[in-house]
Coordinates of C-alpha atoms and ligand atoms in Angstrom, one line a residue:
X730 CA -62.5 -59.9 -2.6
X731 CA -62.7 -59.2 -6.1
X732 CA -61.8 -61.0 -8.9
X733 CA -58.7 -59.5 -10.4
X734 CA -57.6 -59.9 -14.0
X735 CA -54.5 -58.2 -14.6
X736 CA -53.7 -57.1 -18.4
X737 CA -50.5 -56.3 -19.9
X738 CA -47.9 -57.1 -22.5
X739 CA -46.3 -60.5 -22.2
X740 CA -43.5 -58.6 -20.6
X741 CA -42.4 -57.7 -17.0
X742 CA -42.5 -53.7 -17.6
X743 CA -45.0 -51.7 -15.6
X744 CA -47.1 -54.8 -14.4
X745 CA -44.2 -56.9 -12.9
X746 CA -44.3 -55.0 -9.4
X747 CA -47.6 -55.2 -9.4
X748 CA -47.7 -58.9 -10.1
X749 CA -45.1 -59.4 -7.0
X750 CA -47.7 -57.5 -4.5
X751 CA -50.5 -59.9 -5.8
X752 CA -47.9 -62.9 -5.0
X753 CA -47.0 -61.4 -2.1
X754 CA -49.9 -61.4 -0.2
X755 CA -51.5 -64.2 -1.8
X756 CA -53.9 -62.6 -3.6
X757 CA -55.5 -64.5 -6.4
X758 CA -55.0 -62.6 -9.9
X759 CA -55.2 -63.8 -13.6
X760 CA -52.0 -63.0 -15.3
X761 CA -53.5 -62.1 -18.9
X762 CA -50.4 -61.5 -21.5
X763 CA -51.3 -59.9 -24.7
X764 CA -48.9 -60.7 -27.5
X765 CA -47.4 -57.7 -29.3
X766 CA -48.7 -59.2 -32.7
X767 CA -52.4 -59.1 -31.2
X768 CA -51.9 -56.0 -29.5
X769 CA -53.5 -53.8 -32.4
X770 CA -56.7 -56.1 -32.7
X771 CA -56.9 -55.7 -28.9
X772 CA -56.2 -52.2 -28.2
X773 CA -59.7 -50.5 -29.2
X774 CA -61.0 -52.8 -26.5
X775 CA -58.8 -51.7 -23.9
X776 CA -59.9 -48.3 -22.0
X777 CA -57.8 -45.6 -22.5
X778 CA -55.8 -48.2 -25.1
X779 CA -52.7 -48.4 -23.1
X780 CA -51.6 -51.2 -20.8
X781 CA -51.5 -52.2 -17.9
X782 CA -55.2 -52.3 -16.8
X783 CA -56.4 -53.8 -14.0
X784 CA -60.1 -55.4 -14.1
X785 CA -61.5 -55.3 -10.8
X786 CA -64.8 -57.4 -11.5
X787 CA -65.4 -56.4 -14.9
X788 CA -64.6 -52.7 -14.1
X789 CA -61.4 -51.5 -15.5
X790 CA -58.8 -49.4 -13.7
X791 CA -56.2 -47.8 -16.1
X792 CA -52.5 -46.5 -15.1
X793 CA -49.9 -48.5 -13.8
X794 CA -49.0 -45.9 -10.6
X795 CA -53.0 -46.1 -9.7
X796 CA -52.8 -49.9 -10.0
X797 CA -49.9 -50.2 -7.8
X798 CA -51.2 -48.4 -5.0
X799 CA -54.3 -49.6 -4.5
X800 CA -52.8 -53.5 -4.8
X801 CA -50.3 -52.0 -2.3
X802 CA -53.0 -51.2 0.0
X803 CA -55.2 -54.5 -0.7
X804 CA -51.8 -56.6 0.3
X805 CA -51.2 -54.7 3.1
X806 CA -47.7 -53.3 1.6
X807 CA -49.2 -49.4 2.1
X808 CA -47.9 -47.9 5.5
X809 CA -51.1 -46.7 7.6
X810 CA -49.2 -43.5 8.5
X811 CA -49.8 -40.7 6.2
X812 CA -46.7 -39.0 6.0
X813 CA -45.2 -42.8 5.9
X814 CA -47.6 -43.4 3.0
X815 CA -46.4 -40.2 1.1
X816 CA -42.6 -41.1 1.6
X817 CA -43.4 -44.2 -0.3
X818 CA -45.2 -42.2 -2.7
X819 CA -42.1 -39.8 -3.2
X820 CA -39.6 -43.0 -3.5
X821 CA -42.0 -44.5 -6.1
X822 CA -41.9 -40.9 -8.2
X823 CA -38.4 -40.3 -8.0
X824 CA -37.7 -43.9 -9.4
X825 CA -40.4 -43.2 -11.9
X826 CA -38.6 -40.2 -12.9
X827 CA -35.5 -42.1 -14.0
X828 CA -37.1 -44.9 -15.4
X829 CA -39.0 -42.4 -17.7
X830 CA -36.2 -41.8 -19.5
X831 CA -34.8 -45.2 -19.8
X832 CA -38.3 -46.1 -21.3
X833 CA -38.3 -43.4 -23.8
X834 CA -34.4 -44.3 -25.0
X835 CA -35.7 -48.2 -25.3
X836 CA -38.9 -46.8 -27.5
X837 CA -36.3 -44.7 -29.7
X838 CA -34.7 -45.8 -33.1
X839 CA -31.0 -45.3 -32.0
X840 CA -28.7 -48.5 -32.2
X841 CA -27.3 -50.4 -29.5
X842 CA -23.9 -48.1 -29.7
X843 CA -25.5 -45.3 -29.3
X844 CA -27.6 -46.1 -26.3
X845 CA -24.6 -47.4 -24.9
X846 CA -23.0 -44.4 -25.0
X847 CA -26.2 -42.6 -23.5
X848 CA -26.0 -45.0 -20.5
X849 CA -22.7 -44.4 -19.8
X850 CA -21.8 -40.7 -20.7
X851 CA -25.5 -39.2 -19.9
X852 CA -27.9 -41.0 -18.3
X853 CA -25.9 -43.0 -15.5
X854 CA -23.9 -40.2 -14.3
X855 CA -26.0 -37.4 -14.6
X856 CA -29.8 -38.8 -13.8
X857 CA -29.2 -42.3 -12.3
X858 CA -26.3 -42.0 -9.8
X859 CA -27.4 -39.3 -8.1
X860 CA -30.4 -41.0 -7.4
X861 CA -28.5 -43.8 -6.4
X862 CA -26.3 -42.3 -4.0
X863 CA -29.7 -40.7 -2.1
X864 CA -31.1 -44.3 -1.9
X865 CA -28.0 -45.8 -0.6
X866 CA -27.7 -43.3 2.0
X867 CA -31.5 -43.6 3.0
X868 CA -30.9 -47.2 3.4
X869 CA -27.8 -46.7 5.8
X870 CA -28.7 -48.7 8.8
X871 CA -32.3 -50.1 8.4
X872 CA -33.7 -52.5 6.0
X873 CA -36.2 -51.2 4.2
X874 CA -37.0 -47.9 2.4
X875 CA -39.9 -46.7 4.9
X876 CA -40.2 -47.7 8.8
X877 CA -39.1 -51.0 9.7
X878 CA -41.7 -53.3 7.6
X879 CA -41.4 -54.1 3.7
X880 CA -43.6 -51.4 1.6
X881 CA -44.5 -50.9 -2.0
X882 CA -41.8 -48.5 -2.3
X883 CA -39.5 -51.5 -2.0
X884 CA -41.1 -53.6 -4.1
X885 CA -41.3 -50.5 -7.0
X886 CA -37.6 -49.5 -6.4
X887 CA -36.2 -53.5 -6.5
X888 CA -38.3 -54.2 -9.5
X889 CA -37.1 -51.0 -11.4
X890 CA -33.3 -51.0 -10.2
X891 CA -33.0 -54.6 -10.2
X892 CA -33.7 -54.9 -14.5
X893 CA -30.9 -52.1 -14.7
X894 CA -28.5 -54.1 -12.6
X895 CA -29.3 -56.9 -14.1
X896 CA -27.8 -55.5 -17.6
X897 CA -25.2 -53.3 -16.0
X898 CA -24.1 -54.4 -12.4
X899 CA -20.4 -52.6 -12.6
X900 CA -22.7 -49.4 -12.3
X901 CA -23.7 -50.3 -9.0
X902 CA -20.7 -51.2 -7.2
X903 CA -20.2 -48.2 -5.4
X904 CA -23.8 -48.6 -3.8
X905 CA -23.8 -51.7 -1.9
X906 CA -27.0 -51.2 0.1
X907 CA -29.0 -50.5 -2.7
X908 CA -27.7 -53.7 -4.1
X909 CA -28.5 -55.8 -1.3
X910 CA -32.3 -54.2 -1.2
X911 CA -32.8 -55.4 -4.3
X912 CA -31.7 -58.9 -3.5
X913 CA -33.4 -59.3 -0.3
X914 CA -37.2 -58.3 -2.1
X915 CA -36.2 -60.8 -4.8
X916 CA -35.2 -63.5 -1.9
X917 CA -38.3 -63.0 -0.5
X918 CA -40.1 -66.6 -0.5
X919 CA -43.0 -65.4 -2.5
X920 CA -41.0 -63.4 -4.8
X921 CA -38.3 -66.0 -5.3
X922 CA -40.9 -68.6 -6.4
X923 CA -42.6 -66.2 -8.6
X924 CA -39.3 -64.9 -10.3
X925 CA -38.3 -68.6 -10.8
X926 CA -41.6 -69.6 -12.2
X927 CA -42.9 -67.0 -14.0
X928 CA -43.1 -67.2 -18.1
X929 CA -39.7 -66.0 -19.5
X930 CA -39.5 -62.7 -21.2
X931 CA -36.8 -60.6 -22.7
X932 CA -38.0 -57.4 -20.6
Ligands
GSH990 N1 -49.3 -43.8 -17.9 C1 -49.3 -44.9 -18.1 C2 -48.6 -45.3 -19.3 C3 -48.9 -46.8 -20.3 C4 -48.5 -46.9 -21.5 O1 -47.8 -46.2 -22.1 N2 -48.4 -48.1 -21.7 C5 -47.5 -48.5 -23.1 C6 -46.9 -49.9 -22.7 S1 -45.7 -49.6 -21.1 C7 -48.2 -49.1 -23.8 O2 -49.5 -49.5 -23.8 N3 -48.0 -49.1 -24.9 C8 -49.1 -49.6 -26.2 C9 -49.8 -48.3 -27.0 O3 -49.5 -47.4 -26.6 O4 -50.6 -48.8 -28.1 C10 -49.1 -46.3 -17.1 O5 -48.4 -45.7 -16.3 O6 -49.9 -47.4 -17.2

């Protein structure tokens, strides 16, 4: 097994579902967290100047999705069937499309009231609700999103939508299957233990 160091900010963000995968599979990794105030000094030493980066035996692997896909394979969270693996990709890309809108909003200079208005009047009804409805329907009569075992798609979805659920639980009222799925992933023993003991961060 190579030596893994996952470098990210001291935040959950796009590194967190990767940390969950390492933890779930009991794969040892160094969880290196850079404080915001140290970033300008460190940025030039990071290939590509963006985080996360996974150091695999000293060799850097950038891009959160590439890292997640690689660790999913290492962790046994990638279906062996090619079509099932593609369904996982499609689900992960769907959630990413939604979350990119959230991330660009978080980066914007807008005040809290404007963000709330955007969430209620634009983002939720037009972008999030249609995806939630589709995912909720997909979960009907099944435990996990793809096949009959937990996959990395479950981790990516439960992490991303879990973050939104934590701020806007009322928005999930009509989508009980998705809400229960988020909880089921968070209750997996290794993930539960990680969540209880991880560094406390605001996002
Ligand atoms: N497509 C890249 C985006 C990486 C990215 O934009 N990372 C942000 C943090 S989430 C970053 O490093 N920002 C600091 C900077 O650009 O200086 C990925 O998914 O890893």
